PDB file of C-alpha atoms in Angstrom:
ATOM      1  CA  ALA A   1    -146.468  25.238 103.991  1.00 78.00           C
ATOM      2  CA  GLN A   2    -146.880  22.586 106.613  1.00 89.00           C
ATOM      3  CA  LYS A   3    -145.930  18.970 106.114  1.00 95.00           C
ATOM      4  CA  VAL A   4    -145.949  15.767 108.160  1.00 97.00           C
ATOM      5  CA  THR A   5    -143.762  12.802 107.308  1.00 97.00           C
ATOM      6  CA  GLN A   6    -144.112   9.279 108.608  1.00 97.00           C
ATOM      7  CA  ALA A   7    -141.224   7.449 107.024  1.00 94.00           C
ATOM      8  CA  GLN A   8    -142.300   4.005 108.226  1.00 97.00           C
ATOM      9  CA  THR A   9    -144.939   2.664 105.863  1.00 96.00           C
ATOM     10  CA  GLU A  10    -145.375  -0.680 107.589  1.00 97.00           C
ATOM     11  CA  ILE A  11    -144.141  -2.167 110.841  1.00 97.00           C
ATOM     12  CA  SER A  12    -144.648  -5.741 111.920  1.00 97.00           C
ATOM     13  CA  VAL A  13    -143.923  -6.892 115.475  1.00 97.00           C
ATOM     14  CA  VAL A  14    -144.654  -9.840 117.682  1.00 97.00           C
ATOM     15  CA  GLU A  15    -147.005  -9.395 120.601  1.00 97.00           C
ATOM     16  CA  LYS A  16    -145.408  -7.903 123.751  1.00 97.00           C
ATOM     17  CA  GLU A  17    -142.672  -6.160 121.797  1.00 97.00           C
ATOM     18  CA  ASP A  18    -142.307  -2.405 122.176  1.00 97.00           C
ATOM     19  CA  VAL A  19    -142.742  -0.392 118.992  1.00 97.00           C
ATOM     20  CA  THR A  20    -142.038   3.258 118.157  1.00 97.00           C
ATOM     21  CA  LEU A  21    -143.759   5.109 115.344  1.00 97.00           C
ATOM     22  CA  ASP A  22    -141.837   8.071 113.966  1.00 97.00           C
ATOM     23  CA  CYS A  23    -143.267  11.423 112.954  1.00 98.00           C
ATOM     24  CA  VAL A  24    -141.403  14.457 111.621  1.00 98.00           C
ATOM     25  CA  TYR A  25    -143.157  17.713 110.839  1.00 97.00           C
ATOM     26  CA  GLU A  26    -142.476  20.998 109.090  1.00 96.00           C
ATOM     27  CA  THR A  27    -144.124  24.318 109.826  1.00 93.00           C
ATOM     28  CA  ARG A  28    -143.144  27.964 109.750  1.00 90.00           C
ATOM     29  CA  ASP A  29    -145.420  28.800 112.649  1.00 88.00           C
ATOM     30  CA  THR A  30    -144.178  29.029 116.210  1.00 87.00           C
ATOM     31  CA  THR A  31    -147.518  27.942 117.630  1.00 88.00           C
ATOM     32  CA  TYR A  32    -149.010  24.699 116.430  1.00 91.00           C
ATOM     33  CA  TYR A  33    -150.608  21.484 117.600  1.00 91.00           C
ATOM     34  CA  LEU A  34    -149.644  17.898 117.013  1.00 93.00           C
ATOM     35  CA  PHE A  35    -151.941  14.894 117.077  1.00 93.00           C
ATOM     36  CA  TRP A  36    -151.877  11.134 116.816  1.00 96.00           C
ATOM     37  CA  TYR A  37    -154.825   9.181 115.496  1.00 96.00           C
ATOM     38  CA  LYS A  38    -155.407   5.457 115.111  1.00 96.00           C
ATOM     39  CA  GLN A  39    -157.453   3.994 112.253  1.00 96.00           C
ATOM     40  CA  PRO A  40    -158.626   0.421 112.781  1.00 93.00           C
ATOM     41  CA  PRO A  41    -160.092  -1.578 109.878  1.00 89.00           C
ATOM     42  CA  SER A  42    -163.547  -0.137 110.630  1.00 86.00           C
ATOM     43  CA  GLY A  43    -162.300   3.144 109.147  1.00 88.00           C
ATOM     44  CA  GLU A  44    -162.990   5.555 111.974  1.00 90.00           C
ATOM     45  CA  LEU A  45    -160.055   7.719 113.045  1.00 94.00           C
ATOM     46  CA  VAL A  46    -159.658   7.434 116.803  1.00 94.00           C
ATOM     47  CA  PHE A  47    -158.112  10.413 118.619  1.00 91.00           C
ATOM     48  CA  LEU A  48    -155.148   9.448 120.820  1.00 92.00           C
ATOM     49  CA  ILE A  49    -153.386  12.645 121.874  1.00 89.00           C
ATOM     50  CA  ARG A  50    -152.946  16.363 121.219  1.00 88.00           C
ATOM     51  CA  ARG A  51    -149.895  18.404 122.182  1.00 89.00           C
ATOM     52  CA  ASN A  52    -149.223  22.102 121.681  1.00 87.00           C
ATOM     53  CA  SER A  53    -145.885  23.488 120.590  1.00 89.00           C
ATOM     54  CA  PHE A  54    -145.202  25.112 123.952  1.00 86.00           C
ATOM     55  CA  ASP A  55    -145.487  21.901 125.896  1.00 81.00           C
ATOM     56  CA  GLU A  56    -142.543  19.607 125.316  1.00 78.00           C
ATOM     57  CA  GLN A  57    -143.224  17.511 128.363  1.00 77.00           C
ATOM     58  CA  ASN A  58    -143.406  13.913 127.325  1.00 79.00           C
ATOM     59  CA  GLU A  59    -146.473  11.960 128.286  1.00 81.00           C
ATOM     60  CA  ILE A  60    -147.282   8.417 129.253  1.00 82.00           C
ATOM     61  CA  SER A  61    -150.774   7.018 129.203  1.00 84.00           C
ATOM     62  CA  GLY A  62    -150.974   3.361 130.048  1.00 90.00           C
ATOM     63  CA  ARG A  63    -149.042   1.475 127.370  1.00 92.00           C
ATOM     64  CA  TYR A  64    -148.769   4.583 125.190  1.00 93.00           C
ATOM     65  CA  SER A  65    -146.089   7.249 125.427  1.00 91.00           C
ATOM     66  CA  TRP A  66    -145.174  10.242 123.310  1.00 91.00           C
ATOM     67  CA  ASN A  67    -141.829  11.938 122.794  1.00 92.00           C
ATOM     68  CA  PHE A  68    -142.072  15.519 121.504  1.00 93.00           C
ATOM     69  CA  GLN A  69    -138.769  17.152 120.539  1.00 93.00           C
ATOM     70  CA  LYS A  70    -139.065  20.598 119.059  1.00 92.00           C
ATOM     71  CA  SER A  71    -135.341  20.759 118.266  1.00 92.00           C
ATOM     72  CA  THR A  72    -135.689  17.902 115.781  1.00 94.00           C
ATOM     73  CA  SER A  73    -139.330  18.600 114.811  1.00 95.00           C
ATOM     74  CA  SER A  74    -140.324  15.125 115.874  1.00 96.00           C
ATOM     75  CA  PHE A  75    -143.321  13.731 117.719  1.00 95.00           C
ATOM     76  CA  ASN A  76    -142.804  10.001 118.130  1.00 96.00           C
ATOM     77  CA  PHE A  77    -145.252   7.522 119.585  1.00 94.00           C
ATOM     78  CA  THR A  78    -144.334   4.354 121.470  1.00 95.00           C
ATOM     79  CA  ILE A  79    -146.522   1.412 122.338  1.00 95.00           C
ATOM     80  CA  THR A  80    -145.121  -0.711 125.147  1.00 96.00           C
ATOM     81  CA  ALA A  81    -145.905  -4.430 125.302  1.00 97.00           C
ATOM     82  CA  SER A  82    -147.880  -4.357 122.055  1.00 97.00           C
ATOM     83  CA  GLN A  83    -151.067  -6.356 121.672  1.00 97.00           C
ATOM     84  CA  VAL A  84    -152.863  -7.765 118.637  1.00 96.00           C
ATOM     85  CA  VAL A  85    -155.630  -5.179 119.151  1.00 95.00           C
ATOM     86  CA  ASP A  86    -153.069  -2.430 118.526  1.00 96.00           C
ATOM     87  CA  SER A  87    -152.955  -3.462 114.863  1.00 97.00           C
ATOM     88  CA  ALA A  88    -154.133  -0.439 112.878  1.00 97.00           C
ATOM     89  CA  VAL A  89    -152.907   2.440 110.767  1.00 97.00           C
ATOM     90  CA  TYR A  90    -151.506   5.266 112.884  1.00 98.00           C
ATOM     91  CA  PHE A  91    -151.528   8.847 111.671  1.00 98.00           C
ATOM     92  CA  CYS A  92    -149.584  11.817 112.917  1.00 97.00           C
ATOM     93  CA  ALA A  93    -151.157  15.221 112.184  1.00 96.00           C
ATOM     94  CA  LEU A  94    -150.362  18.910 112.513  1.00 94.00           C
ATOM     95  CA  SER A  95    -152.610  21.916 112.955  1.00 91.00           C
ATOM     96  CA  GLU A  96    -151.352  25.478 112.838  1.00 84.00           C
ATOM     97  CA  ALA A  97    -152.728  27.958 115.343  1.00 75.00           C
ATOM     98  CA  ARG A  98    -153.398  30.843 112.998  1.00 69.00           C
ATOM     99  CA  GLU A  99    -157.017  31.976 112.625  1.00 65.00           C
ATOM    100  CA  THR A 100    -157.164  31.008 108.970  1.00 66.00           C
ATOM    101  CA  SER A 101    -156.176  27.424 109.722  1.00 66.00           C
ATOM    102  CA  GLY A 102    -159.175  26.685 111.894  1.00 71.00           C
ATOM    103  CA  SER A 103    -159.310  23.033 112.796  1.00 77.00           C
ATOM    104  CA  ARG A 104    -157.589  21.955 109.574  1.00 87.00           C
ATOM    105  CA  LEU A 105    -155.343  18.935 110.067  1.00 92.00           C
ATOM    106  CA  THR A 106    -152.425  18.033 107.853  1.00 94.00           C
ATOM    107  CA  PHE A 107    -151.841  14.308 108.082  1.00 97.00           C
ATOM    108  CA  GLY A 108    -148.809  12.157 107.505  1.00 97.00           C
ATOM    109  CA  GLU A 109    -148.954   9.169 105.196  1.00 97.00           C
ATOM    110  CA  GLY A 110    -149.738   6.783 108.026  1.00 97.00           C
ATOM    111  CA  THR A 111    -147.909   3.753 109.422  1.00 98.00           C
ATOM    112  CA  GLN A 112    -149.551   0.340 109.194  1.00 97.00           C
ATOM    113  CA  LEU A 113    -148.780  -1.502 112.413  1.00 98.00           C
ATOM    114  CA  THR A 114    -149.339  -5.240 112.509  1.00 97.00           C
ATOM    115  CA  VAL A 115    -148.957  -7.048 115.804  1.00 97.00           C
ATOM    116  CA  ASN A 116    -148.700 -10.785 115.386  1.00 97.00           C
ATOM    117  CA  PRO A 117    -149.631 -13.232 118.134  1.00 95.00           C
TER     118      PRO A 117
ATOM    119  CA  LYS B   1    -172.968  10.532 124.295  1.00 60.00           C
ATOM    120  CA  ALA B   2    -173.417   9.649 120.638  1.00 74.00           C
ATOM    121  CA  GLY B   3    -170.400   9.928 118.378  1.00 92.00           C
ATOM    122  CA  VAL B   4    -170.139  11.369 114.905  1.00 96.00           C
ATOM    123  CA  THR B   5    -172.635   9.788 112.549  1.00 96.00           C
ATOM    124  CA  GLN B   6    -172.111   9.633 108.819  1.00 97.00           C
ATOM    125  CA  THR B   7    -174.665   8.406 106.326  1.00 97.00           C
ATOM    126  CA  PRO B   8    -174.733   6.478 104.171  1.00 97.00           C
ATOM    127  CA  ARG B   9    -171.850   4.147 105.005  1.00 96.00           C
ATOM    128  CA  TYR B  10    -171.474   2.873 101.472  1.00 97.00           C
ATOM    129  CA  LEU B  11    -172.463   4.331  98.141  1.00 97.00           C
ATOM    130  CA  ILE B  12    -172.017   3.334  94.517  1.00 98.00           C
ATOM    131  CA  LYS B  13    -172.549   5.978  91.876  1.00 98.00           C
ATOM    132  CA  THR B  14    -171.995   6.285  88.138  1.00 98.00           C
ATOM    133  CA  ARG B  15    -169.660   8.774  86.504  1.00 98.00           C
ATOM    134  CA  GLY B  16    -171.383  12.078  85.893  1.00 98.00           C
ATOM    135  CA  GLN B  17    -173.879  11.694  88.719  1.00 98.00           C
ATOM    136  CA  GLN B  18    -173.907  13.799  91.832  1.00 98.00           C
ATOM    137  CA  VAL B  19    -173.882  12.655  95.441  1.00 98.00           C
ATOM    138  CA  THR B  20    -174.698  14.089  98.861  1.00 98.00           C
ATOM    139  CA  LEU B  21    -173.130  12.798 102.048  1.00 98.00           C
ATOM    140  CA  SER B  22    -174.358  13.639 105.526  1.00 98.00           C
ATOM    141  CA  CYS B  23    -172.622  14.127 108.854  1.00 98.00           C
ATOM    142  CA  SER B  24    -174.158  14.617 112.297  1.00 97.00           C
ATOM    143  CA  PRO B  25    -171.551  15.890 114.776  1.00 96.00           C
ATOM    144  CA  ILE B  26    -171.309  15.161 118.452  1.00 95.00           C
ATOM    145  CA  SER B  27    -173.971  17.050 120.387  1.00 94.00           C
ATOM    146  CA  GLY B  28    -172.661  20.500 121.318  1.00 91.00           C
ATOM    147  CA  HIS B  29    -169.923  20.519 118.690  1.00 92.00           C
ATOM    148  CA  ARG B  30    -170.151  23.395 116.248  1.00 91.00           C
ATOM    149  CA  SER B  31    -167.288  22.659 113.879  1.00 92.00           C
ATOM    150  CA  VAL B  32    -167.473  20.060 111.142  1.00 95.00           C
ATOM    151  CA  SER B  33    -164.600  19.257 108.812  1.00 95.00           C
ATOM    152  CA  TRP B  34    -164.514  16.916 105.839  1.00 97.00           C
ATOM    153  CA  TYR B  35    -161.598  14.838 104.611  1.00 97.00           C
ATOM    154  CA  GLN B  36    -161.036  12.607 101.613  1.00 98.00           C
ATOM    155  CA  GLN B  37    -158.947   9.475 102.067  1.00 97.00           C
ATOM    156  CA  THR B  38    -157.522   7.593  99.089  1.00 96.00           C
ATOM    157  CA  PRO B  39    -154.664   5.081  98.834  1.00 92.00           C
ATOM    158  CA  GLY B  40    -152.700   7.401  96.566  1.00 89.00           C
ATOM    159  CA  GLN B  41    -153.209  10.792  98.201  1.00 92.00           C
ATOM    160  CA  GLY B  42    -153.826   9.807 101.796  1.00 94.00           C
ATOM    161  CA  LEU B  43    -155.962  12.009 104.019  1.00 97.00           C
ATOM    162  CA  GLN B  44    -156.699  15.384 102.485  1.00 97.00           C
ATOM    163  CA  PHE B  45    -158.666  18.253 103.956  1.00 96.00           C
ATOM    164  CA  LEU B  46    -161.738  19.308 101.985  1.00 97.00           C
ATOM    165  CA  PHE B  47    -163.377  22.072 104.034  1.00 94.00           C
ATOM    166  CA  GLU B  48    -164.475  23.156 107.476  1.00 93.00           C
ATOM    167  CA  TYR B  49    -167.755  24.650 108.622  1.00 94.00           C
ATOM    168  CA  PHE B  50    -168.327  26.494 111.860  1.00 92.00           C
ATOM    169  CA  SER B  51    -171.605  28.146 112.812  1.00 90.00           C
ATOM    170  CA  GLU B  52    -173.003  27.526 109.330  1.00 93.00           C
ATOM    171  CA  THR B  53    -170.092  29.329 107.634  1.00 92.00           C
ATOM    172  CA  GLN B  54    -167.308  27.795 105.617  1.00 92.00           C
ATOM    173  CA  ARG B  55    -164.135  28.798 107.480  1.00 89.00           C
ATOM    174  CA  ASN B  56    -161.497  26.961 105.540  1.00 88.00           C
ATOM    175  CA  LYS B  57    -161.195  25.168 102.225  1.00 92.00           C
ATOM    176  CA  GLY B  58    -158.697  22.680 100.865  1.00 93.00           C
ATOM    177  CA  ASN B  59    -157.378  22.385  97.360  1.00 94.00           C
ATOM    178  CA  PHE B  60    -160.276  20.638  95.659  1.00 96.00           C
ATOM    179  CA  PRO B  61    -162.241  21.638  92.555  1.00 96.00           C
ATOM    180  CA  GLY B  62    -165.526  23.473  92.767  1.00 96.00           C
ATOM    181  CA  ARG B  63    -167.398  20.210  92.175  1.00 97.00           C
ATOM    182  CA  PHE B  64    -166.907  19.608  95.886  1.00 98.00           C
ATOM    183  CA  SER B  65    -169.159  21.738  98.046  1.00 97.00           C
ATOM    184  CA  GLY B  66    -170.726  21.637 101.447  1.00 97.00           C
ATOM    185  CA  ARG B  67    -173.004  23.338 103.876  1.00 97.00           C
ATOM    186  CA  GLN B  68    -173.859  23.324 107.551  1.00 97.00           C
ATOM    187  CA  PHE B  69    -177.261  23.676 109.110  1.00 97.00           C
ATOM    188  CA  SER B  70    -178.292  25.516 112.264  1.00 95.00           C
ATOM    189  CA  ASN B  71    -178.184  22.245 114.235  1.00 94.00           C
ATOM    190  CA  SER B  72    -174.527  21.822 113.133  1.00 95.00           C
ATOM    191  CA  ARG B  73    -175.311  18.892 110.865  1.00 97.00           C
ATOM    192  CA  SER B  74    -173.355  19.108 107.655  1.00 98.00           C
ATOM    193  CA  GLU B  75    -173.659  17.814 104.132  1.00 98.00           C
ATOM    194  CA  MET B  76    -171.108  17.633 101.383  1.00 98.00           C
ATOM    195  CA  ASN B  77    -171.973  17.384  97.737  1.00 98.00           C
ATOM    196  CA  VAL B  78    -169.907  16.198  94.817  1.00 98.00           C
ATOM    197  CA  SER B  79    -171.252  16.962  91.366  1.00 96.00           C
ATOM    198  CA  THR B  80    -170.286  15.405  88.031  1.00 97.00           C
ATOM    199  CA  LEU B  81    -168.590  12.465  89.671  1.00 98.00           C
ATOM    200  CA  GLU B  82    -165.322  11.158  88.293  1.00 98.00           C
ATOM    201  CA  LEU B  83    -163.697   7.774  88.823  1.00 97.00           C
ATOM    202  CA  GLY B  84    -161.009   9.495  90.898  1.00 97.00           C
ATOM    203  CA  ASP B  85    -163.591  10.638  93.421  1.00 98.00           C
ATOM    204  CA  SER B  86    -163.827   7.074  94.706  1.00 98.00           C
ATOM    205  CA  ALA B  87    -162.644   7.369  98.290  1.00 98.00           C
ATOM    206  CA  LEU B  88    -163.494   7.176 101.958  1.00 97.00           C
ATOM    207  CA  TYR B  89    -165.004  10.495 103.007  1.00 98.00           C
ATOM    208  CA  LEU B  90    -164.518  11.255 106.678  1.00 97.00           C
ATOM    209  CA  CYS B  91    -166.274  13.846 108.736  1.00 96.00           C
ATOM    210  CA  ALA B  92    -164.703  15.301 111.884  1.00 95.00           C
ATOM    211  CA  SER B  93    -166.512  17.082 114.686  1.00 94.00           C
ATOM    212  CA  SER B  94    -164.894  19.616 117.035  1.00 90.00           C
ATOM    213  CA  PHE B  95    -166.236  21.743 119.832  1.00 87.00           C
ATOM    214  CA  GLY B  96    -164.433  24.900 118.782  1.00 76.00           C
ATOM    215  CA  HIS B  97    -163.162  26.424 115.619  1.00 68.00           C
ATOM    216  CA  GLN B  98    -159.464  26.085 116.282  1.00 69.00           C
ATOM    217  CA  ASN B  99    -157.134  23.298 117.206  1.00 64.00           C
ATOM    218  CA  THR B 100    -159.403  21.387 119.515  1.00 75.00           C
ATOM    219  CA  GLU B 101    -159.526  17.614 119.304  1.00 84.00           C
ATOM    220  CA  ALA B 102    -161.398  16.385 116.265  1.00 89.00           C
ATOM    221  CA  PHE B 103    -163.533  13.276 116.556  1.00 92.00           C
ATOM    222  CA  PHE B 104    -164.188  11.338 113.395  1.00 94.00           C
ATOM    223  CA  GLY B 105    -167.081   9.345 112.073  1.00 95.00           C
ATOM    224  CA  GLN B 106    -166.701   5.958 110.400  1.00 93.00           C
ATOM    225  CA  GLY B 107    -166.849   7.536 106.987  1.00 95.00           C
ATOM    226  CA  THR B 108    -168.765   7.055 103.783  1.00 97.00           C
ATOM    227  CA  ARG B 109    -167.148   4.738 101.254  1.00 97.00           C
ATOM    228  CA  LEU B 110    -167.968   6.162  97.818  1.00 98.00           C
ATOM    229  CA  THR B 111    -167.314   4.079  94.724  1.00 98.00           C
ATOM    230  CA  VAL B 112    -167.705   5.684  91.322  1.00 98.00           C
ATOM    231  CA  VAL B 113    -168.113   3.262  88.414  1.00 97.00           C
TER     232      VAL B 113
END
Protein backbone atom coordinates (compact mmCIF):
# COMPACT_ATOMS: atom_id res chain seq x y z
CA ALA A 1 0.00 0.00 0.00
CA GLN A 2 1.19 3.49 -0.70
CA LYS A 3 1.55 6.16 1.93
CA VAL A 4 2.69 9.78 2.11
CA THR A 5 3.84 11.40 5.33
CA GLN A 6 4.26 15.08 5.99
CA ALA A 7 5.55 15.22 9.53
CA GLN A 8 5.33 19.00 9.83
CA THR A 9 1.77 19.95 10.70
CA GLU A 10 2.38 23.68 10.93
CA ILE A 11 5.29 25.95 10.10
CA SER A 12 5.45 29.64 10.86
CA VAL A 13 8.14 31.88 9.39
CA VAL A 14 8.82 35.55 8.94
CA GLU A 15 8.73 37.01 5.46
CA LYS A 16 11.94 36.55 3.42
CA GLU A 17 12.98 33.47 5.37
CA ASP A 18 13.60 30.26 3.45
CA VAL A 19 11.38 27.33 4.40
CA THR A 20 11.53 23.62 3.54
CA LEU A 21 8.50 21.35 3.63
CA ASP A 22 9.28 17.68 4.14
CA CYS A 23 7.61 14.75 2.41
CA VAL A 24 8.37 11.05 2.82
CA TYR A 25 6.58 8.40 0.81
CA GLU A 26 6.15 4.64 0.75
CA THR A 27 5.37 2.52 -2.28
CA ARG A 28 6.20 -0.96 -3.51
CA ASP A 29 6.16 0.14 -7.13
CA THR A 30 9.31 1.04 -9.01
CA THR A 31 7.48 3.50 -11.23
CA TYR A 32 5.48 6.25 -9.61
CA TYR A 33 4.84 9.97 -9.68
CA LEU A 34 5.16 12.57 -6.99
CA PHE A 35 3.29 15.86 -6.78
CA TRP A 36 3.09 19.00 -4.70
CA TYR A 37 -0.11 20.99 -4.42
CA LYS A 38 -0.90 24.23 -2.62
CA GLN A 39 -4.30 24.91 -1.04
CA PRO A 40 -5.00 28.56 -0.26
CA PRO A 41 -7.98 29.53 1.93
CA SER A 42 -10.23 29.56 -1.15
CA GLY A 43 -10.05 25.75 -1.09
CA GLU A 44 -8.83 25.00 -4.59
CA LEU A 45 -5.79 22.73 -4.82
CA VAL A 46 -3.21 24.40 -7.04
CA PHE A 47 -0.81 22.11 -8.92
CA LEU A 48 2.86 23.02 -8.37
CA ILE A 49 4.98 20.17 -9.72
CA ARG A 50 5.03 16.55 -10.88
CA ARG A 51 8.09 14.31 -10.91
CA ASN A 52 8.42 10.71 -12.03
CA SER A 53 10.46 8.12 -10.18
CA PHE A 54 13.07 7.88 -12.92
CA ASP A 55 13.94 11.55 -12.82
CA GLU A 56 15.87 12.47 -9.71
CA GLN A 57 17.12 15.73 -11.12
CA ASN A 58 16.26 18.48 -8.73
CA GLU A 59 14.34 21.43 -10.07
CA ILE A 60 14.19 25.13 -9.41
CA SER A 61 11.35 27.31 -10.56
CA GLY A 62 11.61 30.89 -9.44
CA ARG A 63 11.48 30.89 -5.64
CA TYR A 64 10.46 27.23 -5.53
CA SER A 65 12.80 24.25 -5.58
CA TRP A 66 12.33 20.53 -5.12
CA ASN A 67 14.72 17.91 -3.81
CA PHE A 68 13.84 14.34 -4.83
CA GLN A 69 15.93 11.60 -3.20
CA LYS A 70 14.88 8.09 -4.05
CA SER A 71 17.37 6.58 -1.60
CA THR A 72 15.52 8.14 1.33
CA SER A 73 12.05 8.17 -0.30
CA SER A 74 11.82 11.90 0.16
CA PHE A 75 10.51 14.70 -2.02
CA ASN A 76 11.07 17.97 -0.18
CA PHE A 77 9.94 21.40 -1.26
CA THR A 78 11.73 24.67 -0.50
CA ILE A 79 10.44 28.19 -0.81
CA THR A 80 13.20 30.79 -0.93
CA ALA A 81 12.57 34.30 0.38
CA SER A 82 9.04 33.47 1.51
CA GLN A 83 6.22 35.95 1.05
CA VAL A 84 2.92 36.44 2.86
CA VAL A 85 1.09 35.18 -0.25
CA ASP A 86 2.82 31.82 0.19
CA SER A 87 0.67 31.19 3.27
CA ALA A 88 -1.39 28.09 2.50
CA VAL A 89 -1.61 24.38 3.18
CA TYR A 90 0.85 22.39 1.09
CA PHE A 91 0.19 18.79 0.13
CA CYS A 92 2.57 16.17 -1.15
CA ALA A 93 0.96 13.36 -3.17
CA LEU A 94 1.89 10.06 -4.79
CA SER A 95 0.44 8.27 -7.79
CA GLU A 96 1.47 4.77 -8.79
CA ALA A 97 1.95 4.02 -12.47
CA ARG A 98 0.07 0.75 -12.65
CA GLU A 99 -3.00 0.63 -14.89
CA THR A 100 -5.36 0.02 -11.99
CA SER A 101 -4.21 3.16 -10.21
CA GLY A 102 -5.30 5.54 -12.93
CA SER A 103 -4.96 9.11 -11.82
CA ARG A 104 -5.56 8.25 -8.16
CA LEU A 105 -3.55 10.45 -5.80
CA THR A 106 -2.59 9.51 -2.27
CA PHE A 107 -2.08 12.67 -0.28
CA GLY A 108 -0.08 13.46 2.81
CA GLU A 109 -1.66 15.15 5.79
CA GLY A 110 -0.64 18.60 4.61
CA THR A 111 1.58 21.29 6.13
CA GLN A 112 0.05 24.62 7.09
CA LEU A 113 2.56 27.32 6.21
CA THR A 114 2.08 30.76 7.70
CA VAL A 115 4.33 33.56 6.54
CA ASN A 116 4.19 36.57 8.81
CA PRO A 117 5.04 40.08 7.64
CA LYS B 1 -9.20 28.50 -20.83
CA ALA B 2 -11.79 27.91 -18.13
CA GLY B 3 -10.75 25.89 -15.10
CA VAL B 4 -12.60 23.15 -13.30
CA THR B 5 -16.05 24.27 -12.24
CA GLN B 6 -17.90 22.74 -9.33
CA THR B 7 -21.47 23.51 -8.39
CA PRO B 8 -22.88 24.32 -6.00
CA ARG B 9 -20.14 25.88 -3.87
CA TYR B 10 -22.00 25.44 -0.62
CA LEU B 11 -24.77 23.10 0.41
CA ILE B 12 -26.63 22.36 3.62
CA LYS B 13 -28.58 19.14 3.84
CA THR B 14 -30.39 17.19 6.54
CA ARG B 15 -29.46 13.71 7.68
CA GLY B 16 -31.12 11.07 5.54
CA GLN B 17 -31.40 13.26 2.46
CA GLN B 18 -29.49 12.71 -0.73
CA VAL B 19 -27.32 15.16 -2.62
CA THR B 20 -25.86 15.54 -6.10
CA LEU B 21 -22.72 17.52 -6.81
CA SER B 22 -21.57 18.55 -10.26
CA CYS B 23 -18.17 18.99 -11.85
CA SER B 24 -17.29 20.40 -15.27
CA PRO B 25 -13.69 19.57 -16.20
CA ILE B 26 -11.29 21.63 -18.23
CA SER B 27 -12.19 21.53 -21.91
CA GLY B 28 -10.50 18.54 -23.55
CA HIS B 29 -9.91 16.68 -20.30
CA ARG B 30 -11.49 13.26 -20.17
CA SER B 31 -10.66 12.12 -16.65
CA VAL B 32 -12.53 13.32 -13.59
CA SER B 33 -11.67 12.26 -10.06
CA TRP B 34 -13.46 13.06 -6.82
CA TYR B 35 -11.94 13.55 -3.39
CA GLN B 36 -13.36 14.10 0.07
CA GLN B 37 -11.50 16.42 2.42
CA THR B 38 -12.22 16.44 6.16
CA PRO B 39 -10.16 17.72 9.10
CA GLY B 40 -9.91 14.23 10.56
CA GLN B 41 -9.24 12.09 7.49
CA GLY B 42 -7.58 14.58 5.19
CA LEU B 43 -7.88 14.18 1.43
CA GLN B 44 -9.31 10.83 0.42
CA PHE B 45 -9.91 9.49 -3.06
CA LEU B 46 -13.52 8.63 -3.88
CA PHE B 47 -13.52 7.52 -7.52
CA GLU B 48 -12.28 8.29 -11.00
CA TYR B 49 -14.16 8.39 -14.28
CA PHE B 50 -12.61 8.26 -17.72
CA SER B 51 -14.60 8.14 -20.94
CA GLU B 52 -17.84 7.65 -19.00
CA THR B 53 -16.50 4.57 -17.17
CA GLN B 54 -15.54 4.30 -13.54
CA ARG B 55 -11.86 3.30 -13.61
CA ASN B 56 -10.98 3.36 -9.96
CA LYS B 57 -12.79 3.48 -6.65
CA GLY B 58 -11.69 4.39 -3.15
CA ASN B 59 -12.77 2.85 0.10
CA PHE B 60 -16.15 4.49 0.58
CA PRO B 61 -19.56 2.91 1.16
CA GLY B 62 -22.00 2.32 -1.66
CA ARG B 63 -23.94 5.44 -0.64
CA PHE B 64 -21.32 7.34 -2.62
CA SER B 65 -21.75 7.00 -6.36
CA GLY B 66 -20.94 8.92 -9.48
CA ARG B 67 -21.24 9.07 -13.20
CA GLN B 68 -19.70 10.82 -16.17
CA PHE B 69 -21.46 12.10 -19.23
CA SER B 70 -20.33 12.08 -22.85
CA ASN B 71 -19.13 15.69 -22.53
CA SER B 72 -16.90 14.58 -19.60
CA ARG B 73 -18.97 16.43 -17.02
CA SER B 74 -19.35 14.38 -13.88
CA GLU B 75 -21.75 14.16 -11.00
CA MET B 76 -21.39 12.48 -7.66
CA ASN B 77 -24.29 11.45 -5.50
CA VAL B 78 -24.44 10.71 -1.81
CA SER B 79 -27.58 9.02 -0.55
CA THR B 80 -28.86 8.74 3.02
CA LEU B 81 -26.60 11.49 4.26
CA GLU B 82 -24.86 11.14 7.60
CA LEU B 83 -23.34 13.84 9.78
CA GLY B 84 -19.90 12.44 8.95
CA ASP B 85 -20.40 13.20 5.28
CA SER B 86 -19.90 16.88 6.03
CA ALA B 87 -16.78 17.75 4.07
CA LEU B 88 -15.25 19.66 1.20
CA TYR B 89 -15.73 17.62 -1.97
CA LEU B 90 -13.10 18.32 -4.60
CA CYS B 91 -13.19 17.40 -8.23
CA ALA B 92 -10.00 16.98 -10.26
CA SER B 93 -9.70 17.08 -14.03
CA SER B 94 -6.93 15.38 -16.02
CA PHE B 95 -6.25 15.05 -19.71
CA GLY B 96 -5.37 11.37 -19.58
CA HIS B 97 -6.23 8.40 -17.49
CA GLN B 98 -2.89 7.93 -15.80
CA ASN B 99 -0.55 10.07 -13.80
CA THR B 100 -1.01 13.31 -15.65
CA GLU B 101 -1.33 16.53 -13.71
CA ALA B 102 -4.69 16.89 -12.03
CA PHE B 103 -6.30 20.31 -11.83
CA PHE B 104 -8.78 20.89 -9.06
CA GLY B 105 -11.93 22.90 -8.72
CA GLN B 106 -12.73 25.05 -5.70
CA GLY B 107 -14.87 22.33 -4.22
CA THR B 108 -18.34 21.99 -2.82
CA ARG B 109 -18.65 22.51 0.93
CA LEU B 110 -21.34 20.11 2.13
CA THR B 111 -22.74 20.47 5.63
CA VAL B 112 -25.07 17.80 6.96
CA VAL B 113 -27.21 18.84 9.93
